Every structure is written in C-alpha cells, then in structure tokens.
Amino acid sequence: LAAIVLLAGVSIVPLSASGQQGQPQADPAISVSAEPTEPVTAGSTFEVTYTIRNVGEASGAFTVEAEPLPTNVSVTEFSGDVQGPNPDGSPPSTSTTAIAAGSSATVTITYRSVANATGEQRLGIQATQSIDQTTDDEQTTVTLSQPQASPSITVTDAPDVASPGGEFEVTYEISNTGTQNSSFTLSADRLPASISVTQFAGDIQAPTPDASPPRVSTVSLPGGSASTTASITITYRADESVTGEQSLGVTAEAPLSGAADNTSSTVIVEDPTDRALQAASADQPEQISQDDITIAITKRDRGEQLNNINVTQDDITILITLRNRAG
C-alpha cells in the first residue's frame, strides 16, 4: 500500500516520447522553384516544382500533400526526391527522401486541368515532419486559358522584278504556333491599286480571289507544330501603266480567336528592255556586247548590283535576247 502511495504523485511518460524530448528534429521550409511561365491550356498537363529545405538540426523525411488543390485540377504524378507517392489519395500525397540538415530536396507535381477550366488556379503543397508535426506550406497561381490557334506567316519565294502588264508569283508559308488545330484566312489586304490578284494555289480550300480584299482559306494545320506548314502561292498581275517599287502585304488570321500575323514583300515593276539597257549602260540593243552579258552573269553570281540594278536571271536572259536580235 505504501508503495502505491509513493507512485501516485509520479507522472508516467511513454518511453518512446521521453526519448524524443530535447532531441534535434527536422524542420521543412518550402519554396516554388519552377512553374509554367505562360498561360496553361485548359485540358492539358503542366508541372510545378517545389524545393523543400530542411532548416532543422537533424536529418528527416517529410510528408508532402498537394494542398490547396482546385476541383478542376488533379494530380497525375509526383517525381523528384520522393518515395511512396500516392496521387490518388485525398489529398494526393507523397513522402520525400531523407533530407540532411541544411540540405534540400525537390518535388515535382504533374497536374492536369479539366477541359473547360479557365482563369487563375491556386496550387500549393504542405510539408509535415511526422514526429512532432512541424509543417510549412507554399502556394502559387497558374492561369488556365482555352486553346487557341495562332498563325505565323513568312515569304518563301518572290521575284525581284516584274514586267508592266505581266503576272508574277509570291509564295507564302503559314504555320500554326497556337494550341488548337485550325485553318487560317489569308487575305491580300495591303494591295496597291495597280496590282491585282488573279489566282491562289497550294494548300488551300475555298479560294475567293474576287473578294475585297482577295482571300483564301488554308487547309487545317495542327496546333503547336511549326514544322507542319501550308504553302500558298498568290499570282499577281501588274497594270500595264505601273512602274516602280510595289509593296505587297498579306495577313493570316485565325477565324475564331482573331489571332493574326502579317508579312510583306517588295517587287519592282519595270520594263524589261529598259532595265536591260540600263544594266548594260546602253541606249540601243546593238550597243550590248558579250562583255555586258559576262559582267551581268558575274554580278549575279556574286550578289552584287550592276548600275544600281540587282541582276536577276531574267535580266541576263533579256540581255542575251537583245544582243542576239541586234546581231
């Protein structure tokens, strides 16, 4: 009985807990180290990487939970310095590998958004040290947007010179740098009054050269694939009375989103005979010599000007023709 009385004033501490009192523990501190830099397309996957630093005095692993997690975003995978991931839990969770005091681990979470989700989504994680339940949390915001098509257009082939009253061709290349498959409307919307469109050709559907401005629809192009392109050739006609430099501008536009890109090319409309005589510094065809033709060919090969003219193969052909006729 006496022994029982003596023990009544003593508190009994579990052995496991008493062994932990005063012992150094691990302590988490979280930061976001990588996240999407541009709006994320709704219905797609994206990644956020979190860095967990152990600011405690002992080595330890941490339980990581994906919190907060919007209802329209789910976790598909944990990767990095992790063990035992459970993306199907509620909330999705994983455990880090053991992190030495003063060291860090990274946890990358792959998220998936539902197809109709838009706007800012608040995401984050909470890391918990399992022994004394020390925690830290960190959040970030990711913006979701609906997929859109976006055109990119360049000139791939255009003549330097055209003849008054003659036709010439310019070839354009269009790619889809957006995230949604789409065809694009190509419009010759910056067309000099002295130049008209006579034909569209290439990767097209439903051409309307008689519209104002003349326009055509491309074939469908996959989103996000700059290597898949549509090549469209426009045949232009120059009025007989027009001369000089002509700027031809076109615009490619996504019909639904309105995203657009434009480009232009410059063509000099000039009488070919006058141009050849100018290149040869001659007033009459009979003044053209073989030396003039040789010099023109040499200048063309070197990419140099001849009497302020960028020599083309057409110029050389006309020089040869005029000389042969004169002879």
Short mmCIF file of C-alpha atoms in Angstrom, two decimals:
data_model
loop_
_atom_site.label_atom_id
_atom_site.label_comp_id
_atom_site.label_asym_id
_atom_site.label_seq_id
_atom_site.Cartn_x
_atom_site.Cartn_y
_atom_site.Cartn_z
CA LEU A 1 0.00 0.00 0.00
CA ALA A 2 2.87 2.35 0.87
CA ALA A 3 4.43 1.71 -2.49
CA ILE A 4 1.23 2.62 -4.24
CA VAL A 5 1.02 5.94 -2.41
CA LEU A 6 4.56 6.86 -3.39
CA LEU A 7 3.78 6.26 -7.09
CA ALA A 8 0.60 8.28 -7.07
CA GLY A 9 2.46 11.58 -7.40
CA VAL A 10 4.64 10.49 -10.28
CA SER A 11 3.58 11.12 -13.88
CA ILE A 12 4.28 8.23 -16.20
CA VAL A 13 5.80 9.25 -19.60
CA PRO A 14 5.80 6.80 -22.52
CA LEU A 15 9.30 5.56 -23.22
CA SER A 16 9.19 6.49 -26.91
CA ALA A 17 8.18 10.09 -26.23
CA SER A 18 10.61 10.60 -23.39
CA GLY A 19 13.40 9.55 -25.71
CA GLN A 20 12.42 12.38 -28.10
CA GLN A 21 12.30 15.24 -25.61
CA GLY A 22 15.10 17.70 -26.23
CA GLN A 23 16.30 15.81 -29.32
CA PRO A 24 17.05 17.81 -32.55
CA GLN A 25 14.38 17.43 -35.23
CA ALA A 26 13.97 18.08 -38.96
CA ASP A 27 12.04 21.19 -39.97
CA PRO A 28 10.70 21.94 -43.50
CA ALA A 29 10.79 25.23 -45.40
CA ILE A 30 9.20 25.26 -48.90
CA SER A 31 9.70 27.44 -51.98
CA VAL A 32 8.45 27.24 -55.57
CA SER A 33 11.46 26.68 -57.83
CA ALA A 34 9.82 26.16 -61.25
CA GLU A 35 6.35 26.75 -62.70
CA PRO A 36 4.74 27.47 -66.09
CA THR A 37 5.81 30.88 -67.41
CA GLU A 38 2.85 31.29 -69.79
CA PRO A 39 -0.87 30.59 -69.53
CA VAL A 40 -1.55 26.86 -69.48
CA THR A 41 -4.02 25.42 -71.96
CA ALA A 42 -7.14 24.04 -70.34
CA GLY A 43 -7.31 20.25 -70.62
CA SER A 44 -3.52 19.85 -70.64
CA THR A 45 -0.89 18.72 -68.13
CA PHE A 46 1.67 21.05 -66.57
CA GLU A 47 4.33 20.88 -63.87
CA VAL A 48 5.23 22.84 -60.75
CA THR A 49 8.46 22.07 -58.89
CA TYR A 50 8.75 22.76 -55.18
CA THR A 51 12.02 22.88 -53.24
CA ILE A 52 11.87 21.64 -49.64
CA ARG A 53 14.78 22.71 -47.44
CA ASN A 54 15.44 21.09 -44.09
CA VAL A 55 16.12 24.02 -41.75
CA GLY A 56 16.10 21.77 -38.71
CA GLU A 57 19.06 20.24 -36.90
CA ALA A 58 18.54 16.59 -37.82
CA SER A 59 18.03 14.55 -40.96
CA GLY A 60 14.45 13.64 -41.80
CA ALA A 61 11.84 12.91 -44.44
CA PHE A 62 8.66 14.95 -44.88
CA THR A 63 5.13 14.07 -45.90
CA VAL A 64 4.05 16.28 -48.80
CA GLU A 65 0.39 16.90 -49.55
CA ALA A 66 -0.94 18.72 -52.64
CA GLU A 67 -2.89 21.43 -50.86
CA PRO A 68 -4.69 23.54 -51.91
CA LEU A 69 -5.98 21.70 -54.98
CA PRO A 70 -8.85 23.25 -57.02
CA THR A 71 -11.71 20.97 -58.00
CA ASN A 72 -10.89 21.40 -61.71
CA VAL A 73 -7.20 20.44 -61.32
CA SER A 74 -5.93 16.97 -60.41
CA VAL A 75 -2.53 15.44 -59.62
CA THR A 76 -1.29 12.79 -62.05
CA GLU A 77 2.26 12.23 -60.80
CA PHE A 78 4.87 13.04 -58.16
CA SER A 79 8.53 12.93 -59.19
CA GLY A 80 11.90 14.04 -57.92
CA ASP A 81 13.27 13.24 -54.48
CA VAL A 82 10.21 11.24 -53.46
CA GLN A 83 9.24 7.83 -52.12
CA GLY A 84 5.86 6.17 -51.82
CA PRO A 85 3.80 8.61 -53.95
CA ASN A 86 0.03 8.37 -53.69
CA PRO A 87 -1.51 10.69 -56.33
CA ASP A 88 -4.91 9.02 -55.84
CA GLY A 89 -5.16 9.94 -52.15
CA SER A 90 -7.30 12.72 -50.74
CA PRO A 91 -5.40 14.94 -50.80
CA PRO A 92 -2.76 13.49 -53.13
CA SER A 93 0.44 12.98 -51.15
CA THR A 94 3.98 11.63 -51.19
CA SER A 95 6.96 11.32 -48.89
CA THR A 96 10.34 12.88 -49.58
CA THR A 97 13.57 11.01 -49.27
CA ALA A 98 15.56 11.74 -46.12
CA ILE A 99 16.96 15.26 -46.21
CA ALA A 100 20.06 16.09 -44.20
CA ALA A 101 20.00 19.16 -42.00
CA GLY A 102 20.69 22.23 -44.15
CA SER A 103 20.08 20.35 -47.41
CA SER A 104 17.19 20.41 -49.90
CA ALA A 105 15.02 18.07 -51.95
CA THR A 106 12.80 18.81 -54.95
CA VAL A 107 9.31 17.51 -55.56
CA THR A 108 7.74 18.00 -58.99
CA ILE A 109 3.98 17.63 -59.23
CA THR A 110 2.37 16.99 -62.61
CA TYR A 111 -1.11 18.48 -62.69
CA ARG A 112 -3.94 18.07 -65.21
CA SER A 113 -6.69 20.62 -65.72
CA VAL A 114 -10.19 19.81 -66.96
CA ALA A 115 -11.10 20.91 -70.47
CA ASN A 116 -13.38 23.81 -69.51
CA ALA A 117 -11.27 25.30 -66.72
CA THR A 118 -10.11 28.90 -67.17
CA GLY A 119 -8.65 31.66 -65.05
CA GLU A 120 -6.32 31.65 -62.07
CA GLN A 121 -5.89 28.41 -60.15
CA ARG A 122 -4.36 28.41 -56.66
CA LEU A 123 -2.00 25.47 -56.14
CA GLY A 124 0.43 24.53 -53.40
CA ILE A 125 1.83 21.93 -51.03
CA GLN A 126 2.13 21.36 -47.30
CA ALA A 127 5.16 19.53 -45.90
CA THR A 128 4.90 17.88 -42.47
CA GLN A 129 7.60 16.42 -40.26
CA SER A 130 5.96 13.29 -38.90
CA ILE A 131 7.47 13.15 -35.39
CA ASP A 132 6.44 16.49 -33.90
CA GLN A 133 4.17 17.56 -36.80
CA THR A 134 6.21 20.64 -37.73
CA THR A 135 4.77 21.97 -41.01
CA ASP A 136 5.30 24.53 -43.72
CA ASP A 137 3.28 25.38 -46.81
CA GLU A 138 3.75 27.30 -50.04
CA GLN A 139 1.32 28.35 -52.77
CA THR A 140 1.47 29.58 -56.35
CA THR A 141 -1.01 30.71 -59.00
CA VAL A 142 -1.29 29.20 -62.50
CA THR A 143 -3.51 30.75 -65.19
CA LEU A 144 -5.53 28.42 -67.41
CA SER A 145 -6.75 29.52 -70.84
CA GLN A 146 -8.78 27.97 -73.60
CA PRO A 147 -6.75 26.57 -76.52
CA GLN A 148 -6.38 28.93 -79.48
CA ALA A 149 -4.91 28.82 -82.93
CA SER A 150 -2.24 31.36 -83.86
CA PRO A 151 -0.74 31.81 -87.35
CA SER A 152 2.84 32.60 -88.33
CA ILE A 153 3.44 33.67 -91.93
CA THR A 154 6.62 34.21 -93.95
CA VAL A 155 7.53 34.88 -97.59
CA THR A 156 9.44 31.93 -99.05
CA ASP A 157 9.71 32.95 -102.72
CA ALA A 158 9.18 36.26 -104.54
CA PRO A 159 10.60 37.83 -107.70
CA ASP A 160 12.72 40.97 -107.52
CA VAL A 161 11.31 42.36 -110.75
CA ALA A 162 8.03 42.11 -112.66
CA SER A 163 7.02 43.46 -116.05
CA PRO A 164 4.22 46.01 -116.59
CA GLY A 165 1.12 44.15 -117.75
CA GLY A 166 2.64 40.83 -116.69
CA GLU A 167 1.94 38.26 -113.99
CA PHE A 168 4.25 37.18 -111.19
CA GLU A 169 4.02 34.86 -108.19
CA VAL A 170 4.78 35.18 -104.48
CA THR A 171 4.77 32.10 -102.23
CA TYR A 172 3.90 32.32 -98.53
CA GLU A 173 4.32 29.73 -95.78
CA ILE A 174 1.94 29.55 -92.81
CA SER A 175 2.38 27.54 -89.61
CA ASN A 176 0.21 27.22 -86.50
CA THR A 177 2.06 28.29 -83.35
CA GLY A 178 -1.09 28.11 -81.22
CA THR A 179 -2.51 25.22 -79.23
CA GLN A 180 -5.62 24.39 -81.25
CA ASN A 181 -5.92 22.87 -84.73
CA SER A 182 -7.23 25.39 -87.24
CA SER A 183 -7.28 26.62 -90.80
CA PHE A 184 -6.46 30.28 -91.42
CA THR A 185 -7.78 33.01 -93.66
CA LEU A 186 -5.07 34.52 -95.86
CA SER A 187 -6.01 37.99 -97.13
CA ALA A 188 -4.15 40.16 -99.62
CA ASP A 189 -5.21 43.15 -97.55
CA ARG A 190 -2.41 45.56 -98.48
CA LEU A 191 -2.61 45.52 -102.24
CA PRO A 192 -1.57 48.54 -104.39
CA ALA A 193 -4.28 49.85 -106.69
CA SER A 194 -2.12 48.97 -109.70
CA ILE A 195 -1.71 45.30 -108.65
CA SER A 196 -4.47 42.67 -108.65
CA VAL A 197 -4.76 39.03 -107.55
CA THR A 198 -5.61 36.56 -110.30
CA GLN A 199 -5.19 33.21 -108.55
CA PHE A 200 -4.49 31.35 -105.30
CA ALA A 201 -2.79 27.94 -105.38
CA GLY A 202 -1.25 25.47 -102.96
CA ASP A 203 -2.56 24.15 -99.63
CA ILE A 204 -5.89 25.93 -99.84
CA GLN A 205 -9.63 25.48 -99.74
CA ALA A 206 -12.44 27.75 -100.97
CA PRO A 207 -10.39 30.49 -102.70
CA THR A 208 -12.17 33.80 -103.28
CA PRO A 209 -9.84 35.98 -105.41
CA ASP A 210 -12.74 38.28 -106.36
CA ALA A 211 -13.45 39.26 -102.75
CA SER A 212 -12.32 42.56 -101.30
CA PRO A 213 -9.65 42.07 -100.19
CA PRO A 214 -8.87 38.86 -102.11
CA ARG A 215 -8.63 36.00 -99.64
CA VAL A 216 -8.41 32.24 -99.28
CA SER A 217 -8.71 29.63 -96.53
CA THR A 218 -5.79 27.32 -95.81
CA VAL A 219 -6.02 23.64 -95.06
CA SER A 220 -6.24 22.74 -91.36
CA LEU A 221 -2.93 22.94 -89.50
CA PRO A 222 -2.18 21.19 -86.19
CA GLY A 223 -1.60 23.36 -83.15
CA GLY A 224 1.88 23.74 -81.75
CA SER A 225 3.58 22.22 -84.79
CA ALA A 226 5.75 24.79 -86.55
CA SER A 227 7.18 22.06 -88.78
CA THR A 228 3.78 21.40 -90.41
CA THR A 229 3.10 24.27 -92.80
CA ALA A 230 0.75 25.36 -95.55
CA SER A 231 2.36 26.74 -98.69
CA ILE A 232 0.20 29.21 -100.64
CA THR A 233 1.16 30.87 -103.92
CA ILE A 234 -0.59 34.07 -104.99
CA THR A 235 -0.46 35.06 -108.66
CA TYR A 236 -0.47 38.84 -109.06
CA ARG A 237 -0.94 40.95 -112.20
CA ALA A 238 0.64 44.37 -112.66
CA ASP A 239 -1.20 47.03 -114.68
CA GLU A 240 0.45 47.98 -117.97
CA SER A 241 0.92 51.55 -116.80
CA VAL A 242 2.54 50.79 -113.44
CA THR A 243 6.28 51.10 -112.78
CA GLY A 244 8.45 51.31 -109.72
CA GLU A 245 8.56 49.58 -106.36
CA GLN A 246 5.36 47.86 -105.20
CA SER A 247 4.79 46.61 -101.63
CA LEU A 248 2.52 43.57 -101.30
CA GLY A 249 1.16 42.82 -97.84
CA VAL A 250 -0.83 39.81 -96.64
CA THR A 251 -2.41 38.83 -93.33
CA ALA A 252 -3.11 35.35 -91.94
CA GLU A 253 -5.88 35.27 -89.34
CA ALA A 254 -7.46 32.62 -87.12
CA PRO A 255 -11.22 32.92 -87.76
CA LEU A 256 -12.30 32.07 -84.19
CA SER A 257 -9.71 33.72 -81.97
CA GLY A 258 -8.80 36.62 -84.27
CA ALA A 259 -5.09 35.95 -83.73
CA ALA A 260 -3.21 37.28 -86.76
CA ASP A 261 0.22 37.68 -88.32
CA ASN A 262 1.26 39.62 -91.40
CA THR A 263 4.19 39.97 -93.77
CA SER A 264 5.06 41.80 -96.96
CA SER A 265 7.30 41.60 -99.99
CA THR A 266 8.58 44.20 -102.44
CA VAL A 267 8.54 43.84 -106.22
CA ILE A 268 9.90 46.34 -108.73
CA VAL A 269 7.70 46.71 -111.81
CA GLU A 270 9.89 47.79 -114.69
CA ASP A 271 10.01 47.40 -118.48
CA PRO A 272 12.47 44.53 -119.06
CA THR A 273 14.06 46.10 -122.15
CA ASP A 274 14.66 49.42 -120.41
CA ARG A 275 16.07 47.56 -117.43
CA ALA A 276 18.47 45.52 -119.60
CA LEU A 277 19.69 48.64 -121.41
CA GLN A 278 20.25 50.35 -118.07
CA ALA A 279 22.24 47.37 -116.77
CA ALA A 280 24.44 47.47 -119.92
CA SER A 281 24.72 51.30 -119.89
CA ALA A 282 23.42 51.25 -123.45
CA ASP A 283 20.87 53.32 -125.37
CA GLN A 284 20.20 50.76 -128.10
CA PRO A 285 20.19 46.93 -128.20
CA GLU A 286 23.01 46.89 -130.77
CA GLN A 287 25.29 48.54 -128.22
CA ILE A 288 25.08 45.48 -125.95
CA SER A 289 28.23 43.34 -126.09
CA GLN A 290 29.24 39.92 -124.85
CA ASP A 291 31.20 41.67 -122.11
CA ASP A 292 27.97 43.20 -120.81
CA ILE A 293 26.42 39.74 -120.57
CA THR A 294 29.52 38.29 -118.88
CA ILE A 295 29.61 41.14 -116.35
CA ALA A 296 25.88 40.69 -115.63
CA ILE A 297 26.36 36.96 -115.01
CA THR A 298 29.35 37.63 -112.73
CA LYS A 299 27.49 40.29 -110.74
CA ARG A 300 24.51 37.99 -110.34
CA ASP A 301 26.67 35.13 -109.07
CA ARG A 302 28.30 37.45 -106.54
CA GLY A 303 25.01 39.00 -105.44
CA GLU A 304 26.23 42.47 -106.48
CA GLN A 305 24.47 45.34 -108.18
CA LEU A 306 25.10 46.35 -111.79
CA ASN A 307 24.44 50.04 -112.46
CA ASN A 308 22.12 50.16 -109.43
CA ILE A 309 20.26 47.02 -110.54
CA ASN A 310 20.04 43.77 -108.58
CA VAL A 311 20.68 41.44 -111.52
CA THR A 312 18.28 38.50 -111.92
CA GLN A 313 18.27 35.56 -114.30
CA ASP A 314 15.52 37.31 -116.28
CA ASP A 315 17.80 40.31 -116.79
CA ILE A 316 20.54 38.07 -118.17
CA THR A 317 18.09 36.32 -120.50
CA ILE A 318 16.84 39.66 -121.85
CA LEU A 319 20.39 40.93 -122.36
CA ILE A 320 21.22 37.80 -124.38
CA THR A 321 17.98 38.11 -126.39
CA LEU A 322 18.55 41.78 -127.21
CA ARG A 323 22.14 41.16 -128.25
CA ASN A 324 21.16 38.23 -130.48
CA ARG A 325 18.39 40.25 -132.10
CA ALA A 326 20.70 43.20 -132.70
CA GLY A 327 23.31 40.94 -134.25
#
